[in-house]
Amino acid sequence: MSMRIGLGFDSHAFKEGVPLVIGGLKIDHPQGLAGHSDGDLLLHAITDALLGAVSAGDIGTFFPPTDPKWKGADSTLFLETALEEVALAGYKIVNLDCVLIMHRPKIVPIAGEMRERVADLLSLELNRVSIKGKTPEGLSQDGTAVAHVVVLLESIELPDSHKKLAIHADRPSESDIEDAITAIAGQPRDITALGRKLPTFDTDDLT
């Protein structure tokens, strides 16, 4: 069994006129977080931590902020892509620890509900998800929210055919990915809407 550690970070400024979503949870607050997508900095940081743990790039690799396709996108879609990459690499989540830093809203009163939402999105038991709220004492961050995430992964045994895919295939097809995820999760997954990058041509064919 092998272990992997991933580190995620994100920050967003508060903005008038947009809803506040953190950890997939809609929060009643007069300001939301500015961003190309829905501004969910916690899911962004978790996504980056998962992708980093399996050396799959970062959130910008799959969902560049310059692409209008992801304007206003639900960040749970980003998280699903990261989970696909983790599963394809032959790993599963052991636990994650999250720190949210902001003056308002207060995270502690809603941390329990937020943990439940994140655990549900990751298909984890609640005791494998930690979310802590801190205030940026002494720092000029009144209008900013910051998230730090650390995730621990452990390897899982794959059927031989899918193990070969996970270890040796540099450019698996969408069909290969769906088969591998089905073998791991026990049910089919539709990956057509996700941000996974597949090559448009085979460089070995170049002369």
Coordinates of C-alpha atoms in Angstrom, one line a residue:
M1 CA 0.0 0.0 0.0
S2 CA 1.3 3.5 -0.9
M3 CA 0.2 6.8 0.5
R4 CA -0.1 10.3 -1.1
I5 CA -0.5 13.7 0.4
G6 CA -2.0 16.7 -1.4
L7 CA -2.0 20.4 -0.4
G8 CA -4.7 22.8 -1.7
F9 CA -5.1 26.5 -1.3
D10 CA -7.5 29.1 -2.7
S11 CA -8.6 32.7 -1.9
H12 CA -11.4 34.9 -3.1
A13 CA -12.5 38.5 -2.4
F14 CA -16.0 39.1 -1.2
K15 CA -18.4 40.7 -3.7
E16 CA -21.8 42.3 -3.6
G17 CA -24.7 40.8 -5.6
V18 CA -23.5 37.1 -5.7
P19 CA -24.6 34.2 -3.5
L20 CA -22.2 32.8 -1.0
V21 CA -21.3 29.2 -1.4
I22 CA -18.6 27.5 0.6
G23 CA -18.1 23.7 0.7
G24 CA -21.1 23.2 -1.6
L25 CA -23.2 24.8 1.1
K26 CA -25.3 27.9 0.4
I27 CA -24.8 30.4 3.2
D28 CA -27.1 33.4 4.1
H29 CA -24.7 36.3 3.9
P30 CA -25.0 39.8 2.3
Q31 CA -21.9 39.1 0.1
G32 CA -20.7 36.2 -1.9
L33 CA -17.2 35.4 -3.3
A34 CA -16.0 36.7 -6.6
G35 CA -14.8 34.2 -9.1
H36 CA -15.1 32.9 -12.6
S37 CA -17.2 30.0 -11.3
D38 CA -19.4 30.0 -8.2
G39 CA -16.5 31.2 -6.1
D40 CA -16.5 28.1 -3.8
L41 CA -13.0 28.5 -2.5
L42 CA -13.2 25.4 -0.2
L43 CA -14.2 23.0 -3.0
H44 CA -11.5 24.6 -5.2
A45 CA -8.9 24.0 -2.5
I46 CA -10.0 20.4 -2.0
T47 CA -10.0 19.9 -5.8
D48 CA -6.4 21.2 -6.0
A49 CA -5.3 19.0 -3.1
L50 CA -6.8 15.9 -4.7
L51 CA -5.3 16.6 -8.1
G52 CA -1.9 17.5 -6.6
A53 CA -1.8 14.2 -4.6
V54 CA -1.9 12.2 -7.8
S55 CA 0.2 14.6 -9.8
A56 CA -2.6 15.4 -12.2
G57 CA -2.0 19.1 -12.4
D58 CA -4.3 21.7 -10.8
I59 CA -7.8 23.1 -11.2
G60 CA -6.7 25.5 -13.9
T61 CA -5.4 22.6 -16.0
F62 CA -8.9 21.3 -16.3
F63 CA -11.0 24.4 -15.9
P64 CA -9.1 27.5 -17.1
P65 CA -10.7 30.8 -15.9
T66 CA -10.2 32.1 -19.5
D67 CA -12.7 29.5 -20.8
P68 CA -16.3 31.0 -20.8
K69 CA -17.6 27.4 -20.6
W70 CA -16.9 27.4 -16.8
K71 CA -18.4 30.9 -16.2
G72 CA -20.6 30.5 -13.1
A73 CA -20.0 26.7 -13.0
D74 CA -21.0 24.7 -9.9
S75 CA -17.7 23.8 -8.2
T76 CA -19.0 20.3 -7.4
L77 CA -18.3 19.6 -11.0
F78 CA -14.6 20.4 -10.4
L79 CA -14.6 18.1 -7.4
E80 CA -16.0 15.3 -9.4
T81 CA -13.3 15.6 -12.0
A82 CA -10.6 15.4 -9.2
L83 CA -12.3 12.3 -7.8
E84 CA -12.2 10.7 -11.2
E85 CA -8.5 11.4 -11.4
V86 CA -7.9 10.0 -7.9
A87 CA -9.8 6.8 -8.7
L88 CA -8.1 6.4 -12.1
A89 CA -4.7 6.6 -10.4
G90 CA -5.8 3.8 -8.0
Y91 CA -6.2 5.8 -4.8
K92 CA -8.9 6.6 -2.3
I93 CA -9.3 9.3 0.3
V94 CA -8.3 8.5 3.8
N95 CA -9.1 11.9 5.3
L96 CA -8.9 15.6 4.8
D97 CA -8.3 18.6 7.0
C98 CA -9.5 22.1 6.0
V99 CA -8.9 25.5 7.4
L100 CA -11.1 28.5 6.4
I101 CA -9.8 32.0 7.3
M102 CA -12.2 35.0 7.2
H103 CA -13.7 37.6 9.5
R104 CA -17.3 36.9 8.4
P105 CA -19.3 34.8 8.2
K106 CA -18.4 32.9 11.3
I107 CA -17.5 29.3 10.3
V108 CA -17.7 27.6 13.6
P109 CA -21.6 27.7 13.9
I110 CA -22.0 26.1 10.5
A111 CA -18.9 23.9 10.4
G112 CA -20.9 20.8 11.3
E113 CA -23.3 21.3 8.4
M114 CA -20.5 22.1 6.1
R115 CA -18.6 18.9 7.1
E116 CA -21.7 16.9 6.3
R117 CA -22.0 18.4 2.9
V118 CA -18.3 17.9 2.0
A119 CA -18.4 14.3 3.4
D120 CA -21.4 13.6 1.2
L121 CA -19.8 15.1 -1.9
L122 CA -16.7 12.9 -1.3
S123 CA -18.6 9.8 -0.2
L124 CA -16.7 9.8 3.1
E125 CA -17.7 9.1 6.6
L126 CA -18.1 12.3 8.6
N127 CA -15.2 11.5 10.9
R128 CA -12.8 11.6 7.9
V129 CA -13.6 15.3 7.2
S130 CA -12.3 18.2 9.4
I131 CA -13.2 21.8 8.8
K132 CA -11.9 24.6 11.1
G133 CA -12.7 28.3 11.1
K134 CA -10.1 31.0 11.9
T135 CA -10.0 34.7 11.8
P136 CA -7.1 36.6 10.2
E137 CA -6.1 38.4 13.4
G138 CA -3.6 41.2 12.8
L139 CA -3.9 40.9 9.0
S140 CA -5.7 43.2 6.6
Q141 CA -8.0 40.5 5.1
D142 CA -11.5 41.9 5.9
G143 CA -12.7 41.5 2.4
T144 CA -11.1 38.2 1.6
A145 CA -11.7 34.5 2.4
V146 CA -8.8 32.0 2.4
A147 CA -8.9 28.1 2.4
H148 CA -6.1 25.6 3.1
V149 CA -6.6 21.9 2.7
V150 CA -4.5 18.8 3.3
V151 CA -5.7 15.4 2.0
L152 CA -4.3 11.9 2.6
L153 CA -4.8 9.2 0.0
E154 CA -4.0 5.5 0.1
S155 CA -3.7 3.0 -2.8
I156 CA -6.4 0.5 -3.5
E157 CA -6.3 -2.8 -5.3
L158 CA -7.7 -2.7 -8.8
P159 CA -8.8 -5.6 -11.1
D160 CA -5.7 -6.6 -13.2
S161 CA -7.1 -5.1 -16.4
H162 CA -7.8 -1.7 -14.8
K163 CA -4.5 -1.8 -12.8
K164 CA -2.7 -2.0 -16.1
L165 CA -4.7 1.0 -17.3
A166 CA -3.9 3.1 -14.2
I167 CA -0.2 2.4 -14.2
H168 CA 0.8 2.2 -17.8
A169 CA -1.7 4.2 -19.9
D170 CA -0.6 7.8 -20.5
R171 CA -3.7 8.7 -22.6
P172 CA -6.7 6.5 -21.7
S173 CA -9.8 6.9 -23.7
E174 CA -13.1 8.1 -22.2
S175 CA -14.3 4.4 -22.4
D176 CA -11.3 3.2 -20.5
I177 CA -11.8 5.8 -17.8
E178 CA -15.5 4.9 -17.4
D179 CA -14.6 1.2 -17.1
A180 CA -12.0 1.9 -14.4
I181 CA -14.3 4.1 -12.4
T182 CA -17.1 1.5 -12.6
A183 CA -14.7 -1.2 -11.3
I184 CA -13.8 1.0 -8.4
A185 CA -17.1 2.6 -7.5
G186 CA -19.3 -0.3 -8.4
Q187 CA -21.6 1.8 -10.6
P188 CA -21.2 3.5 -13.9
R189 CA -20.3 7.2 -14.0
D190 CA -21.0 9.7 -16.8
I191 CA -17.8 11.7 -17.4
T192 CA -18.8 13.5 -20.5
A193 CA -19.5 16.8 -18.7
L194 CA -16.3 16.7 -16.7
G195 CA -13.1 18.7 -17.4
R196 CA -10.7 15.8 -18.0
K197 CA -8.3 16.7 -20.9
L198 CA -8.1 14.0 -23.6
P199 CA -5.7 14.4 -26.6
T200 CA -7.1 15.4 -29.9
F201 CA -4.4 13.5 -31.8
D202 CA -1.8 10.9 -31.1
T203 CA 1.7 12.4 -31.2
D204 CA 3.2 8.9 -32.1
D205 CA 1.5 9.3 -35.5
L206 CA 3.5 12.4 -36.4
T207 CA 6.2 12.0 -39.0

